[in-house]
CSV table of C-alpha atoms and ligand atoms in Angstrom, one decimal:
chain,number,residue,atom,x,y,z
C,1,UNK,CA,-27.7,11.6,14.9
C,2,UNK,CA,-24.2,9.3,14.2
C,3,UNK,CA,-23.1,7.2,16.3
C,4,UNK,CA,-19.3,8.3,17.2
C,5,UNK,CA,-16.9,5.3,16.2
C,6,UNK,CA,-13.5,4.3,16.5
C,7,UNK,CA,-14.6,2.8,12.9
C,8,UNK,CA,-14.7,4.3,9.3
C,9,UNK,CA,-15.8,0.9,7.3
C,10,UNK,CA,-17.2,-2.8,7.6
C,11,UNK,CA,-15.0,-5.1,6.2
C,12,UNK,CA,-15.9,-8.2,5.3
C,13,UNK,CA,-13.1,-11.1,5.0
C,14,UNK,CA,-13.6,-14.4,4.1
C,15,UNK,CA,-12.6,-17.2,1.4
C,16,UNK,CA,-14.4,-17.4,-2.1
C,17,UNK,CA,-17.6,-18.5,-1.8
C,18,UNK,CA,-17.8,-17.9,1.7
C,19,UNK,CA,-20.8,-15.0,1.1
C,20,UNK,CA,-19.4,-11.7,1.8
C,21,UNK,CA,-21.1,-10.0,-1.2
C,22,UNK,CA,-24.1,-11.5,-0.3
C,23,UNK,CA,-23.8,-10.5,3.4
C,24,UNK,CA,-22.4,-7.4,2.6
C,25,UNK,CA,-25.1,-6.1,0.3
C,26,UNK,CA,-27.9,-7.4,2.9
C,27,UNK,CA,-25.7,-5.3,5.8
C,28,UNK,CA,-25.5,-2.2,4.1
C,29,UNK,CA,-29.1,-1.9,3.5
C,30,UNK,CA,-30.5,-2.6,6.7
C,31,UNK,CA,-27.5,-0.3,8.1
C,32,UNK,CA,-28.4,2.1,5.1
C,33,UNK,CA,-24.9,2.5,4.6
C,34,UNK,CA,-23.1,2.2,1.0
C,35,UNK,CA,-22.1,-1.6,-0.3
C,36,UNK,CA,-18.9,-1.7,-2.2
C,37,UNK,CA,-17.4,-4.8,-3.5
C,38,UNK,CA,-13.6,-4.9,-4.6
C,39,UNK,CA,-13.4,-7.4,-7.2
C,40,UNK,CA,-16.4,-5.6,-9.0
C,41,UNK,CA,-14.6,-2.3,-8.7
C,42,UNK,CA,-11.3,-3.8,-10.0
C,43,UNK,CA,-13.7,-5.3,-13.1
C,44,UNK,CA,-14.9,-1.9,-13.7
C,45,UNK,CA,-12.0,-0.1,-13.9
C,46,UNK,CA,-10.0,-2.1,-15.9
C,47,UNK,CA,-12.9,-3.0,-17.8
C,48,UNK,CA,-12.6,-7.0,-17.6
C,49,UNK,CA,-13.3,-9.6,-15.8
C,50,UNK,CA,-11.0,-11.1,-12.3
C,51,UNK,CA,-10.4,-14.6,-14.5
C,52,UNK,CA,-8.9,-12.6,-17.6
C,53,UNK,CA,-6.8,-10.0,-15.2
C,54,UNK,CA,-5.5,-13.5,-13.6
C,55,UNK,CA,-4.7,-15.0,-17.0
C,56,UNK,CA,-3.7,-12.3,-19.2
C,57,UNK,CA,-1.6,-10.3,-16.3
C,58,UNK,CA,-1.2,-12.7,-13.6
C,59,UNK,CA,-2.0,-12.6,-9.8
C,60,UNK,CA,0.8,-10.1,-8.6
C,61,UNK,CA,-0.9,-7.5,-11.2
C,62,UNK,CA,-4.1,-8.2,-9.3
C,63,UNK,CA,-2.7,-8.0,-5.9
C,64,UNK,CA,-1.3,-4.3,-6.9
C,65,UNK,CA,-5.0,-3.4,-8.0
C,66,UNK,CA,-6.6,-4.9,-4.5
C,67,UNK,CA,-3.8,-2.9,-2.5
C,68,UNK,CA,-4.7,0.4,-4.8
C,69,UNK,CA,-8.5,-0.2,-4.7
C,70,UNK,CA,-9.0,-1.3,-0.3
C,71,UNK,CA,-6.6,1.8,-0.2
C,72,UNK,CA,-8.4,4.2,-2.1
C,73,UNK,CA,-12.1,3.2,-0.9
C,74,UNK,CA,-11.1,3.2,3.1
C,75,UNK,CA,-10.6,7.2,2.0
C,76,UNK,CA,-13.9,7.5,2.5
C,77,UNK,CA,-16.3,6.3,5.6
C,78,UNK,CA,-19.2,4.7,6.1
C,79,UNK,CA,-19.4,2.2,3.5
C,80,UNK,CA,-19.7,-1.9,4.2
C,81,UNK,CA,-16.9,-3.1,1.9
C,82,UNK,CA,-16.6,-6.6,0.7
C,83,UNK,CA,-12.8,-7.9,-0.2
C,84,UNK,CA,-11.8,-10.7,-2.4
C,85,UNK,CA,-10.4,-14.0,-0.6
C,86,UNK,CA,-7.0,-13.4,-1.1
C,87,UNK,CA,-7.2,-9.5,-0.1
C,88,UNK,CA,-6.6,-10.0,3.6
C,89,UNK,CA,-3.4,-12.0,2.5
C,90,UNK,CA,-1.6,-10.0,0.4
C,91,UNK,CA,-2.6,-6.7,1.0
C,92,UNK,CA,-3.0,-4.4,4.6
C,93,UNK,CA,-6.1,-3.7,5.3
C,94,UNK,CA,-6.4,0.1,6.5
C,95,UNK,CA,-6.7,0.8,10.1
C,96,UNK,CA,-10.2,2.3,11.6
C,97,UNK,CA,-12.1,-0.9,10.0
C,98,UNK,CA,-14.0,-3.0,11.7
C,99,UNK,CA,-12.7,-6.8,10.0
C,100,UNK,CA,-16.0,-9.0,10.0
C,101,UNK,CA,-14.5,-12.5,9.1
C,102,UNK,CA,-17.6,-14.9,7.2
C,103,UNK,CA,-16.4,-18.2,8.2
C,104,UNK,CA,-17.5,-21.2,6.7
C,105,UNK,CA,-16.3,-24.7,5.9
C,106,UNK,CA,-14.8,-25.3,2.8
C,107,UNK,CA,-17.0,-28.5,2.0
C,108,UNK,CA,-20.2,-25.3,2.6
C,109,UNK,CA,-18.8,-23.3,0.3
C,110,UNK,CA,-18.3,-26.2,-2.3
C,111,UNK,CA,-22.1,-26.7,-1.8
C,112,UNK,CA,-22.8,-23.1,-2.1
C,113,UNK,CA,-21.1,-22.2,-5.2
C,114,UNK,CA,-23.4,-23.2,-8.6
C,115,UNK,CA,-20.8,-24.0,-11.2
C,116,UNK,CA,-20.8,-20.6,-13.0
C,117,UNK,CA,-19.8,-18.9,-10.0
C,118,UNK,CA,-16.9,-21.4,-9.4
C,119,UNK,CA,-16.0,-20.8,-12.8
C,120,UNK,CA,-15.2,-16.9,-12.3
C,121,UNK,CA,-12.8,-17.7,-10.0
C,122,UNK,CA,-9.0,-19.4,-11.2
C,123,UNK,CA,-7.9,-20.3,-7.4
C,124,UNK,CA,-11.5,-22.3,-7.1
C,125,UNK,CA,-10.5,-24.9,-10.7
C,126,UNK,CA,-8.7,-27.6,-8.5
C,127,UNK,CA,-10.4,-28.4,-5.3
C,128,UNK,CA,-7.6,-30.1,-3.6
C,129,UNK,CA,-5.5,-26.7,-4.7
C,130,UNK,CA,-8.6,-25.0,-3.3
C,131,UNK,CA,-8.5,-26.9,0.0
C,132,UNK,CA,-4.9,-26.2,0.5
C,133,UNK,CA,-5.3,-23.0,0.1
C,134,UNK,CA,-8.5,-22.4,2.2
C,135,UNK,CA,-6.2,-24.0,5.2
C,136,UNK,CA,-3.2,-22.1,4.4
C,137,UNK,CA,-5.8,-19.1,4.9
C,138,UNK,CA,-7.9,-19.5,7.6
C,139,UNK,CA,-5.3,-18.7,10.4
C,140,UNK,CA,-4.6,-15.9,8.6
C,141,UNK,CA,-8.5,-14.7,8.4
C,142,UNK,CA,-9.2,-15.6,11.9
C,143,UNK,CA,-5.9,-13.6,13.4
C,144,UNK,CA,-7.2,-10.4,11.3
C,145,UNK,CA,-10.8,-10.4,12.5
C,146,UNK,CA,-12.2,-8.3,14.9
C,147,UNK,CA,-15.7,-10.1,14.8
C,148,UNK,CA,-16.0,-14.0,13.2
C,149,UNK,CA,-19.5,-15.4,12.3
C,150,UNK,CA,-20.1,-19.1,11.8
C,151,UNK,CA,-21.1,-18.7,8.5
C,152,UNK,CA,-21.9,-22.5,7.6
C,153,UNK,CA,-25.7,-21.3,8.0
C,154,UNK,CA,-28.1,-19.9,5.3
C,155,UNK,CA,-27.5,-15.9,5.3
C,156,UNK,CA,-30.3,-15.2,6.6
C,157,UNK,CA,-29.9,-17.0,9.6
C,158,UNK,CA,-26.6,-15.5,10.9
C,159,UNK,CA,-26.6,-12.3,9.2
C,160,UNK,CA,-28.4,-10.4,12.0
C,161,UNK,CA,-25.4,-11.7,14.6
C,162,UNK,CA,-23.3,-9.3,12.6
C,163,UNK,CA,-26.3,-6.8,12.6
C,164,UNK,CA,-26.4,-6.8,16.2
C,165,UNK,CA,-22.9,-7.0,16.9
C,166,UNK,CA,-22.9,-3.6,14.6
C,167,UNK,CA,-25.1,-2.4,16.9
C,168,UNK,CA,-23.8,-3.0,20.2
C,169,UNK,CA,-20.6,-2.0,19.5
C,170,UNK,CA,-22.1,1.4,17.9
C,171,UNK,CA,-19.2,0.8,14.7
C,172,UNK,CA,-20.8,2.7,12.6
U,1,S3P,C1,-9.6,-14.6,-4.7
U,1,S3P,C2,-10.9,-14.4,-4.4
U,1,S3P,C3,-11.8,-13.9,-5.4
U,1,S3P,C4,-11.1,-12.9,-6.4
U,1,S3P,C5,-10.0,-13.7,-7.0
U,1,S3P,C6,-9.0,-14.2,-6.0
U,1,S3P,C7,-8.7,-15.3,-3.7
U,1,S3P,O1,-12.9,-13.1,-4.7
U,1,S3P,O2,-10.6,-11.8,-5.7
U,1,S3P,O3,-10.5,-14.7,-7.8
U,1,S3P,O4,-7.5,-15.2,-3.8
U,1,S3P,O5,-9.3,-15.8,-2.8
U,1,S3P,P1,-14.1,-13.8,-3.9
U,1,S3P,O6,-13.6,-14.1,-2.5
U,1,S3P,O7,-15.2,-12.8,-3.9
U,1,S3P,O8,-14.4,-15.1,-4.6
């Protein structure tokens, strides 16, 4: 038997790096609920990667396509949906979600992030940029969240907070 919710979807906020696909994909299983991951969806459909969108259309083209894809996928219910960084900022996230923020520390997420994967992301080539950014945002983040986890841990020590929060609260 469901659980009755005031919630459709997890969402998962966060900046780069900060582990939401990583958390998300860990939550949906032991939830047994769908993962879905916006940036990968974006990929998919337009059939190339978030650095060449950023490069060969620039970021207000990929703004649109996060606004069109969080819009689209909150349709349907259920699912544990990991956003991009800069979703939160520059695009509404559909009421009926339950906003998980993964906050960690930008000098964490520098450590977290092998070179490759700071390599898929433009906004992540000039740390100081990066900083500025990452305290531009975290207000922002923080304001938007219905639940925050200290995220500055290994996953696997703070994912079941968010785990047991689920539960408590019967989101899903
Ligand atoms: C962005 C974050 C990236 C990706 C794009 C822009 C941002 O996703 O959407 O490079 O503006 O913070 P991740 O948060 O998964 O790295």
């Amino acid at each position: 038997m469901g659980f009755t919710s005031v919630y459709d979807n997890i969402v998962l906020i966060g900046f780069m790096g900060s582990g939401k696909t990583s958390v998300g994909k860990s939550l949906a299983r032991q939830l047994y609920k769908d993962f879905v991951d916006v940036d990968s969806i974006i990929e998919a459909e337009q059939n190339t990667s978030v650095s060449e969108i950023f490069k060969n259309k620039g970021e207000a083209y990929f703004r649109a396509l996060e606004q069109k894809c969080i819009n689209e996928l909150t349709q349907k219910k259920g699912q544990v949906i990991a956003t991009g960084g800069g979703l939160p900022i520059y695009s509404s996230i559909p009421e009926k979600s339950l906003i998980v923020y993964i906050d960690a520390d930008f000098d964490v997420i520098l450590k977290r992030l092998s070179t490759k994967e700071r390599d898929k992301r433009p906004l992540l080539q000039d740390t100081s940029r990066a900083k500025a950014l990452f305290d531009e945002r975290i207000d922002r983040y923080k304001e938007l969240a219905d639940f925050r986890v200290d995220a500055n841990q290994s996953i696997q020590t703070f994912i079941h907070v968010i785990f047991d929060h689920i539960l408590d609260q019967r989101v899903l």
